[in-house]
Coordinates of C-alpha atoms and ligand atoms in Angstrom, one line a residue:
X586 CA 133.1 183.4 24.9
X587 CA 135.0 180.6 26.7
X588 CA 137.0 180.5 29.9
X589 CA 140.3 178.8 30.5
X590 CA 142.4 178.4 33.6
X591 CA 145.5 180.6 34.2
X592 CA 147.3 177.3 35.1
X593 CA 146.5 175.7 31.8
X594 CA 145.4 172.3 32.9
X595 CA 141.7 172.8 33.6
X596 CA 138.9 172.2 31.1
X597 CA 137.9 175.1 28.9
X598 CA 134.3 176.0 29.9
X599 CA 131.5 178.4 29.3
X600 CA 130.8 181.3 31.6
X601 CA 128.0 179.5 33.5
X602 CA 130.3 176.6 34.5
X603 CA 133.1 179.0 35.4
X604 CA 130.7 180.9 37.7
X605 CA 129.4 177.7 39.4
X606 CA 132.9 176.2 39.9
X607 CA 134.5 179.5 41.1
X608 CA 138.0 178.1 40.7
X609 CA 139.4 175.7 38.0
X610 CA 140.2 172.1 38.7
X611 CA 144.0 172.8 38.5
X612 CA 143.7 175.5 41.2
X613 CA 143.9 178.3 38.6
X614 CA 141.6 181.2 38.0
X615 CA 139.2 181.4 35.0
X616 CA 140.0 184.0 32.4
X617 CA 138.2 184.9 29.2
X618 CA 139.9 183.4 26.1
X619 CA 140.2 186.9 24.7
X620 CA 139.0 190.3 25.8
X621 CA 135.8 191.4 24.1
X622 CA 136.0 194.8 22.6
X623 CA 133.7 197.8 23.0
X624 CA 132.2 198.3 19.5
X625 CA 129.7 201.1 20.2
X626 CA 130.9 204.7 20.5
X627 CA 131.5 206.2 23.9
X628 CA 129.0 208.9 22.9
X629 CA 126.4 206.2 22.5
X630 CA 127.3 204.4 25.7
X631 CA 127.1 207.7 27.6
X632 CA 123.3 207.8 26.9
X633 CA 122.8 204.5 28.7
X634 CA 121.6 204.0 32.2
X635 CA 123.9 202.0 34.5
X636 CA 121.7 199.0 34.0
X637 CA 121.8 199.3 30.2
X638 CA 125.5 199.6 30.2
X639 CA 125.8 196.7 32.6
X640 CA 123.9 194.6 30.1
X641 CA 126.1 195.7 27.2
X642 CA 129.3 194.9 29.0
X643 CA 128.4 191.7 30.9
X644 CA 126.7 190.2 27.9
X645 CA 130.0 190.3 26.1
X646 CA 131.5 188.1 28.8
X647 CA 128.6 185.9 29.7
X648 CA 127.2 185.2 26.3
X649 CA 125.8 181.8 27.2
X650 CA 123.2 183.7 29.2
X651 CA 120.3 184.7 27.0
X652 CA 119.2 188.4 26.9
X653 CA 116.2 187.8 29.2
X654 CA 118.2 185.9 31.8
X655 CA 120.9 188.5 32.0
X656 CA 118.4 191.4 32.1
X657 CA 116.6 189.7 35.0
X658 CA 119.9 189.3 36.9
X659 CA 120.8 193.0 36.3
X660 CA 117.3 194.3 37.2
X661 CA 117.3 192.4 40.5
X662 CA 120.8 193.5 41.4
X663 CA 120.8 197.2 40.5
X664 CA 117.5 198.4 41.8
X665 CA 116.4 200.7 44.6
X666 CA 118.6 198.8 47.0
X667 CA 121.1 201.4 45.8
X668 CA 120.4 204.7 47.5
X669 CA 121.7 206.7 44.5
X670 CA 119.8 206.1 41.3
X671 CA 123.0 206.5 39.3
X672 CA 124.3 203.4 41.2
X673 CA 127.9 204.5 40.9
X674 CA 127.9 208.3 40.8
X675 CA 131.0 210.5 40.4
X676 CA 131.6 213.3 42.8
X677 CA 134.1 216.1 42.0
X678 CA 135.9 217.1 45.2
X679 CA 139.4 218.1 46.2
X680 CA 140.5 218.2 42.5
X681 CA 139.7 214.6 41.7
X682 CA 136.6 212.6 40.7
X683 CA 135.5 210.2 43.5
X684 CA 133.7 207.2 42.0
X685 CA 131.3 206.4 44.9
X686 CA 130.9 202.6 44.9
X687 CA 129.3 202.5 48.3
X688 CA 125.6 203.3 47.8
X689 CA 124.5 199.7 48.1
X690 CA 123.0 198.0 51.1
X691 CA 126.2 197.3 53.1
X692 CA 128.0 200.6 52.4
X693 CA 131.0 199.1 50.7
X694 CA 132.0 198.5 47.1
X695 CA 131.6 194.7 47.5
X696 CA 127.9 195.3 47.0
X697 CA 128.5 196.2 43.3
X698 CA 129.4 192.6 42.6
X699 CA 127.7 190.7 45.4
X700 CA 124.3 192.0 44.6
X701 CA 124.4 190.4 41.2
X702 CA 126.4 187.2 41.8
X703 CA 123.6 185.3 43.5
X704 CA 121.4 185.8 40.5
X705 CA 124.2 184.8 38.1
X706 CA 124.9 181.7 40.1
X707 CA 121.2 180.7 40.3
X708 CA 120.7 181.2 36.5
X709 CA 124.0 179.4 35.7
X710 CA 122.9 176.4 37.8
X711 CA 119.6 176.3 36.0
X712 CA 121.4 176.5 32.6
X713 CA 123.7 173.5 33.4
X714 CA 120.8 171.5 34.9
X715 CA 121.9 171.6 38.5
X716 CA 118.8 171.2 40.7
X717 CA 120.7 170.9 44.0
X718 CA 120.4 173.6 46.6
X719 CA 123.5 175.8 46.4
X720 CA 125.1 176.4 49.8
X721 CA 127.5 179.3 49.9
X722 CA 130.2 179.1 52.5
X723 CA 132.1 182.3 53.4
X724 CA 134.7 183.4 55.9
X725 CA 134.8 187.1 56.4
X726 CA 136.9 189.7 58.1
X727 CA 133.9 192.1 57.9
X728 CA 132.8 193.5 54.6
X729 CA 132.5 190.5 52.3
X730 CA 130.3 188.5 54.7
X731 CA 127.6 191.2 55.1
X732 CA 127.6 192.0 51.3
X733 CA 127.2 188.3 50.5
X734 CA 124.4 187.9 53.1
X735 CA 122.5 190.7 51.6
X736 CA 123.1 189.4 48.1
X737 CA 121.8 185.9 48.9
X738 CA 119.1 186.9 51.3
X739 CA 115.9 185.1 50.2
X740 CA 117.3 184.1 46.8
X741 CA 115.5 180.7 46.4
X742 CA 117.6 177.6 45.7
X743 CA 120.4 179.0 47.8
X744 CA 121.5 179.1 51.4
X745 CA 124.4 181.0 52.8
X746 CA 126.6 180.4 55.9
X747 CA 129.0 183.1 57.0
X748 CA 131.8 182.6 59.6
X749 CA 133.3 185.7 61.2
X750 CA 135.9 186.1 64.0
X751 CA 133.8 186.6 67.0
X752 CA 136.0 189.3 68.5
X753 CA 137.7 190.5 65.3
X754 CA 135.2 192.8 63.5
X755 CA 134.0 196.3 64.2
X756 CA 130.9 196.9 66.3
X757 CA 128.9 198.0 63.3
X758 CA 130.1 195.1 61.1
X759 CA 129.1 192.6 63.7
X760 CA 125.7 194.1 64.2
X761 CA 125.2 194.3 60.5
X762 CA 125.7 190.5 60.3
X763 CA 124.0 189.3 63.4
X764 CA 120.8 191.2 62.5
X765 CA 120.7 189.7 59.0
X766 CA 117.2 188.8 57.8
X767 CA 116.3 185.9 55.4
X768 CA 115.3 182.4 56.2
X769 CA 118.2 181.1 54.1
X770 CA 121.0 183.0 55.9
X771 CA 123.2 181.7 58.8
X772 CA 125.8 183.7 60.6
X773 CA 128.3 182.2 63.1
X774 CA 131.0 183.8 65.3
X775 CA 134.2 181.7 65.4
X776 CA 136.3 181.6 68.6
X777 CA 139.4 182.5 66.7
X778 CA 140.8 185.0 64.2
X779 CA 140.0 185.5 60.5
X780 CA 142.6 183.0 59.4
X781 CA 141.0 180.3 61.6
X782 CA 137.7 181.0 59.9
X783 CA 139.2 181.0 56.5
X784 CA 141.2 177.8 57.0
X785 CA 138.2 176.1 58.4
X786 CA 136.1 177.0 55.4
X787 CA 138.9 175.9 53.0
X788 CA 139.1 172.5 54.8
X789 CA 135.4 172.0 54.5
X790 CA 135.5 172.7 50.7
X791 CA 138.1 169.9 50.2
X792 CA 136.5 167.5 52.7
X793 CA 135.3 164.7 50.4
X794 CA 133.2 162.9 53.0
X795 CA 131.4 166.1 53.9
X796 CA 130.8 167.0 50.3
X797 CA 129.3 163.5 49.7
X798 CA 127.1 163.9 52.7
X799 CA 125.7 167.1 51.3
X800 CA 125.4 165.6 47.8
X801 CA 123.2 162.8 49.3
X802 CA 121.0 165.5 50.8
X803 CA 120.7 167.3 47.5
X804 CA 123.0 170.2 48.4
X805 CA 126.3 171.5 46.9
X806 CA 128.9 173.9 48.2
X807 CA 129.8 177.0 46.3
X808 CA 131.8 180.1 47.1
X809 CA 131.2 183.8 46.7
X810 CA 134.8 185.0 47.0
X811 CA 136.4 187.5 44.8
X812 CA 138.2 185.1 42.5
X813 CA 134.9 184.1 41.0
X814 CA 134.6 185.5 37.5
X815 CA 131.0 186.3 38.3
X816 CA 132.3 188.9 40.8
X817 CA 135.0 190.3 38.5
X818 CA 133.0 191.1 35.4
X819 CA 130.3 193.2 37.0
X820 CA 133.1 195.4 38.4
X821 CA 134.3 196.2 34.9
X822 CA 131.0 198.1 34.3
X823 CA 131.6 200.9 36.7
X824 CA 135.0 201.8 35.1
X825 CA 133.3 202.1 31.7
X826 CA 130.4 204.0 33.3
X827 CA 132.8 206.5 35.0
X828 CA 134.5 207.2 31.7
X829 CA 131.3 207.8 29.7
X830 CA 129.9 209.8 32.6
X831 CA 132.9 212.2 32.4
X832 CA 132.3 212.4 28.7
X833 CA 128.6 213.1 29.1
X834 CA 129.4 215.9 31.6
X835 CA 131.9 217.3 29.1
X836 CA 134.7 216.9 31.6
X837 CA 136.9 215.1 29.1
X838 CA 137.1 214.9 25.3
X839 CA 136.2 211.6 23.6
X840 CA 139.4 209.4 23.6
X841 CA 141.2 211.5 26.3
X842 CA 143.1 209.3 28.8
X843 CA 141.9 209.0 32.4
X844 CA 143.9 207.6 35.2
X845 CA 142.3 205.6 38.0
X846 CA 143.4 205.2 41.6
X847 CA 142.3 202.1 43.4
X848 CA 142.7 201.2 47.1
X849 CA 143.7 197.6 46.8
X850 CA 143.7 194.4 48.8
X851 CA 143.0 191.2 46.8
X852 CA 143.6 193.0 43.4
X853 CA 140.0 192.4 42.2
X854 CA 138.9 196.0 41.8
X855 CA 142.0 197.3 40.0
X856 CA 142.0 194.2 37.8
X857 CA 138.5 195.2 36.7
X858 CA 140.0 198.5 35.6
X859 CA 142.6 196.6 33.6
X860 CA 139.9 194.6 31.9
X861 CA 138.1 197.8 31.0
X862 CA 141.3 199.2 29.5
X863 CA 141.8 196.0 27.5
X864 CA 138.2 196.3 26.2
X865 CA 139.1 199.7 24.8
X866 CA 138.4 202.3 27.5
X867 CA 141.1 205.0 27.3
X868 CA 142.4 204.5 30.8
X869 CA 146.0 205.7 31.4
X870 CA 148.0 204.7 34.5
X871 CA 146.3 202.3 36.9
X872 CA 147.4 203.5 40.3
X873 CA 147.5 200.7 42.9
X874 CA 147.2 202.1 46.5
X875 CA 148.1 199.9 49.4
X876 CA 148.2 200.4 53.2
X877 CA 151.1 199.3 55.4
X878 CA 150.6 195.7 54.1
X879 CA 152.4 197.0 51.0
X880 CA 153.3 193.7 49.3
X881 CA 151.9 195.0 46.1
X882 CA 153.8 198.3 46.2
X883 CA 157.0 196.4 46.6
X884 CA 156.0 194.0 43.8
X885 CA 155.2 196.8 41.4
X886 CA 158.4 198.6 42.1
X887 CA 160.8 195.6 42.0
X888 CA 159.0 192.7 40.2
X889 CA 159.5 190.6 43.3
X890 CA 156.4 189.4 45.2
X891 CA 157.4 188.5 48.8
X892 CA 154.7 187.7 51.3
X893 CA 157.1 186.8 54.1
X894 CA 156.7 189.8 56.2
X895 CA 154.9 191.1 59.3
X896 CA 151.1 191.4 58.9
X897 CA 149.7 194.7 60.2
X898 CA 146.3 195.4 61.4
X899 CA 145.5 198.9 60.0
X900 CA 142.7 201.5 59.9
X901 CA 141.8 200.3 56.4
X902 CA 141.1 196.7 57.5
X903 CA 139.5 195.5 54.3
X904 CA 142.9 195.9 52.6
X905 CA 144.9 194.0 55.2
X906 CA 146.0 191.1 53.0
X907 CA 149.3 189.6 52.0
X908 CA 148.2 187.3 49.2
X909 CA 146.4 189.2 46.5
X910 CA 144.7 186.3 44.7
X911 CA 143.5 188.1 41.7
X912 CA 147.0 189.2 40.8
X913 CA 147.4 185.8 39.1
X914 CA 145.0 186.9 36.3
X915 CA 147.1 190.0 35.7
X916 CA 150.4 188.0 35.6
X917 CA 148.8 185.7 33.1
X918 CA 148.1 188.6 30.8
X919 CA 151.5 190.3 31.1
X920 CA 153.3 187.0 30.6
X921 CA 151.7 186.6 27.2
X922 CA 149.4 184.0 28.7
X923 CA 152.2 181.7 29.7
X924 CA 150.4 179.1 31.9
X925 CA 153.6 177.1 32.5
X926 CA 155.2 180.2 34.1
X927 CA 152.1 181.0 36.1
X928 CA 152.1 177.4 37.6
X929 CA 155.7 177.8 38.5
X930 CA 155.3 181.3 40.1
X931 CA 152.3 180.1 42.1
X932 CA 154.2 177.0 43.2
X933 CA 157.0 179.2 44.4
X934 CA 154.6 181.5 46.3
X935 CA 153.2 178.5 48.1
X936 CA 156.5 176.8 48.9
X937 CA 158.8 179.7 49.4
X938 CA 156.4 182.6 49.9
X939 CA 158.1 184.5 47.1
X940 CA 158.7 184.8 43.4
X941 CA 160.2 187.1 40.8
X942 CA 158.8 187.8 37.4
X943 CA 160.6 187.8 34.0
X944 CA 162.3 191.0 32.7
X945 CA 159.8 191.5 29.8
X946 CA 157.0 191.3 32.3
X947 CA 158.6 194.0 34.5
X948 CA 158.3 196.3 31.5
X949 CA 154.6 195.5 31.1
X950 CA 154.2 196.1 34.8
X951 CA 154.6 199.8 34.1
X952 CA 150.9 200.1 33.3
X953 CA 150.6 200.1 37.1
X954 CA 152.0 202.6 39.5
X955 CA 152.3 201.4 43.1
X956 CA 152.7 203.2 46.4
X957 CA 151.3 203.0 49.9
X958 CA 150.0 205.2 52.8
X959 CA 150.9 204.5 56.4
X960 CA 148.4 205.0 59.2
X961 CA 149.1 208.6 59.9
X962 CA 149.1 209.5 56.2
X963 CA 145.7 207.8 55.8
X964 CA 144.2 209.9 58.6
X965 CA 145.9 213.0 57.2
X966 CA 144.2 212.4 53.9
X967 CA 140.8 212.2 55.5
X968 CA 141.5 215.5 57.2
X969 CA 142.9 217.2 54.1
X970 CA 139.9 216.3 51.9
X971 CA 137.5 217.4 54.6
X972 CA 139.3 220.7 55.1
X973 CA 139.5 221.6 51.4
X974 CA 136.1 220.3 50.4
X975 CA 133.9 219.5 53.4
X976 CA 133.7 216.0 51.9
X977 CA 134.2 213.0 54.2
X978 CA 136.0 210.0 52.8
X979 CA 136.5 206.7 54.6
X980 CA 139.9 205.3 55.4
X981 CA 140.2 203.0 52.4
X982 CA 139.4 205.8 50.0
X983 CA 141.9 208.0 52.0
X984 CA 144.7 205.5 51.3
X985 CA 143.9 206.0 47.6
X986 CA 143.8 209.8 48.0
X987 CA 147.2 209.9 49.7
X988 CA 148.8 207.7 46.9
X989 CA 147.1 209.9 44.3
X990 CA 148.9 212.9 45.7
X991 CA 152.2 211.1 45.8
X992 CA 151.8 210.1 42.2
X993 CA 151.0 213.6 41.1
X994 CA 153.9 215.0 42.9
X995 CA 156.3 212.5 41.5
X996 CA 155.2 212.6 37.9
X997 CA 153.6 216.0 37.4
X998 CA 150.9 214.2 35.5
X999 CA 147.9 216.5 35.3
X1000 CA 145.4 214.2 33.5
X1001 CA 141.9 213.6 34.8
X1002 CA 141.8 211.2 37.8
X1003 CA 139.1 208.9 39.0
X1004 CA 139.5 207.6 42.6
X1005 CA 137.6 204.5 43.5
X1006 CA 135.8 205.3 46.7
X1007 CA 135.2 201.9 48.2
X1008 CA 133.4 202.5 51.5
X1009 CA 131.1 205.0 53.1
X1010 CA 132.6 207.0 56.0
X1011 CA 129.6 205.8 58.0
X1012 CA 131.0 202.4 58.0
X1013 CA 134.2 203.4 59.9
X1014 CA 133.0 206.2 62.1
X1015 CA 135.6 205.6 64.8
X1016 CA 138.6 206.2 62.5
X1017 CA 136.9 209.3 61.0
X1018 CA 136.2 210.6 64.5
X1019 CA 139.9 210.1 65.4
X1020 CA 140.8 212.9 62.9
X1021 CA 137.7 215.1 62.6
X1022 CA 137.0 215.0 66.3
X1023 CA 133.2 215.4 66.0
X1024 CA 132.6 213.7 69.4
X1025 CA 134.3 212.1 72.3
X1026 CA 136.1 208.8 71.9
X1027 CA 134.0 207.2 74.6
X1028 CA 130.9 207.4 72.3
X1029 CA 129.7 204.1 70.7
X1030 CA 130.1 203.5 67.0
X1031 CA 126.3 204.1 66.7
X1032 CA 126.5 207.4 68.5
X1033 CA 129.4 208.4 66.2
X1034 CA 127.3 207.6 63.1
X1035 CA 124.6 209.9 64.5
X1036 CA 127.1 212.7 65.1
X1037 CA 128.7 212.3 61.7
X1038 CA 125.2 212.6 60.2
X1039 CA 124.3 215.8 62.2
X1040 CA 127.6 217.5 61.6
X1041 CA 127.8 216.7 57.9
X1042 CA 124.1 217.2 57.3
X1043 CA 124.1 213.8 55.6
X1044 CA 121.4 211.2 55.9
X1045 CA 122.4 208.0 57.7
X1046 CA 122.4 205.4 54.9
X1047 CA 119.5 202.9 55.1
X1048 CA 121.9 200.0 55.5
X1049 CA 122.8 201.1 59.0
X1050 CA 119.9 203.2 60.0
X1051 CA 118.3 201.9 63.2
X1052 CA 120.8 199.1 63.3
X1053 CA 121.2 199.3 67.1
X1054 CA 117.5 198.6 67.6
X1055 CA 117.3 195.7 65.2
X1056 CA 116.6 192.3 66.5
X1057 CA 119.7 190.1 66.8
X1058 CA 118.8 187.0 64.9
X1059 CA 122.1 185.1 64.8
X1060 CA 123.6 184.2 68.2
X1061 CA 125.4 181.0 67.3
X1062 CA 129.2 180.9 68.1
X1063 CA 131.4 177.9 67.8
X1064 CA 135.0 176.6 68.1
X1065 CA 137.0 176.0 64.9
X1066 CA 136.6 172.2 65.0
X1067 CA 132.8 172.6 65.3
X1068 CA 132.2 174.2 62.0
X1069 CA 131.0 171.1 60.2
X1070 CA 128.5 170.3 62.9
X1071 CA 127.1 173.8 62.9
X1072 CA 126.6 173.6 59.1
X1073 CA 124.9 170.2 59.4
X1074 CA 122.6 171.6 62.0
X1075 CA 121.6 174.6 59.7
X1076 CA 121.0 172.4 56.7
X1077 CA 119.3 169.7 58.8
X1078 CA 121.5 166.9 57.3
Ligands
PLP932 C1 137.5 194.7 49.7 C2 137.8 196.1 49.8 C3 138.9 196.8 49.2 C4 139.9 196.0 48.4 O1 139.4 195.6 47.1 P1 140.1 194.4 46.3 O2 139.3 194.1 45.2 O3 140.2 193.2 47.3 O4 141.5 194.9 45.9 C5 139.1 198.1 49.4 N1 138.2 198.8 50.1 C6 137.2 198.3 50.7 C7 136.3 199.2 51.5 C8 136.9 196.9 50.6 O5 135.8 196.4 51.2

């Protein structure tokens, strides 16, 4: 299996090189030359554990990893760090199947990919003969940073530096990061917003002198962001897993179509569902749910992508995004792999903030259904699911639930639905409390977690248990123009 760039000018490479590089030389994203097909029966797959299925699927994409290498990566990623032994269990509530992707260490679905990426990176580096220390640089608005820190914690041969906006993350998110253990982890609060942190990191990646300095000191920069193919492929697994789990539980017939609903930001999670469909999983409509930053809803309904609009801060912050990077891979496929066109569209996005796709692509876009939930609708969905099922969903999952209801109402489609449940309600207790009113607003996030646990008779997830008492290990803050110095200090170069 080889990988090429969506923009056509990069070298064609093996998986390990694509994982190490993250992004192609021409600025495009790596895509597999063709989609591998599932050749075993679903019946057979339904007897596999999550880890066995992960091996079966990932091996098809990363076939330059030998069996032992890949098995080791999988065993280290999907172990008892996950609080549910099924890793990605389905929960039937309020008339739909919630695919709970939040049982990892940081309580959000980013753990599904970021718990394996460090092992894939390390193995890939070894395979291509890179002996340098890999330094991961990440800017985060909250969830990615912590998931990356946990993933890279104590993985030898790697160091990780995370920059977050000092005053721009939730109380729990901040504490999760500043208490991070591991000698190879570094966390820094930036005096600025997420864009400042993100732009700073981007500048450092393209700073030649800085990269040469690291090179002299036997280090190299790499990234853990969601355009890395090493993050996308592990996400395909849980869509296959949810399908065969439904089959195993006799909830569907073999071959019956299942629709999926995905709360979407960067388009990574829903793209993984598309990859699963291309591999032969009988998925029907892929329902793309957005919050008020509904650039994707508008795109799906008009074929025009227009990022020139007001950015809203919402109660589903991990989806507050106006440029969905992974959409590029989807456009590549529905254009019939027309890299010339993709170049032109991405150029227009950069220069004019806007592009329109071809008519034939608009037809293919119908695989997707797009709609959005506003702030009030999101909270209403939390309430509704709670009242009908005594099941608490977080605000991101609530966006998906609201759009799921709109879709059903509009189409009358009564197939089986799987809703990707991307975060634990324990991660956003303040928003949950706003609707369910378990306690007073003056309570701290930590108190709210305790109350939520008591009222719901749910155990506090290990990832945040006792968080308030944990030692704060990362106190460094810096201004935007001090990021390089801070990194140099950490690395001792
Ligand atoms: C990142 C994130 C999303 C969005 O996923 P994408 O792959 O970026 O579309 C949704 N929900 C939660 C909780 C997230 O952390």
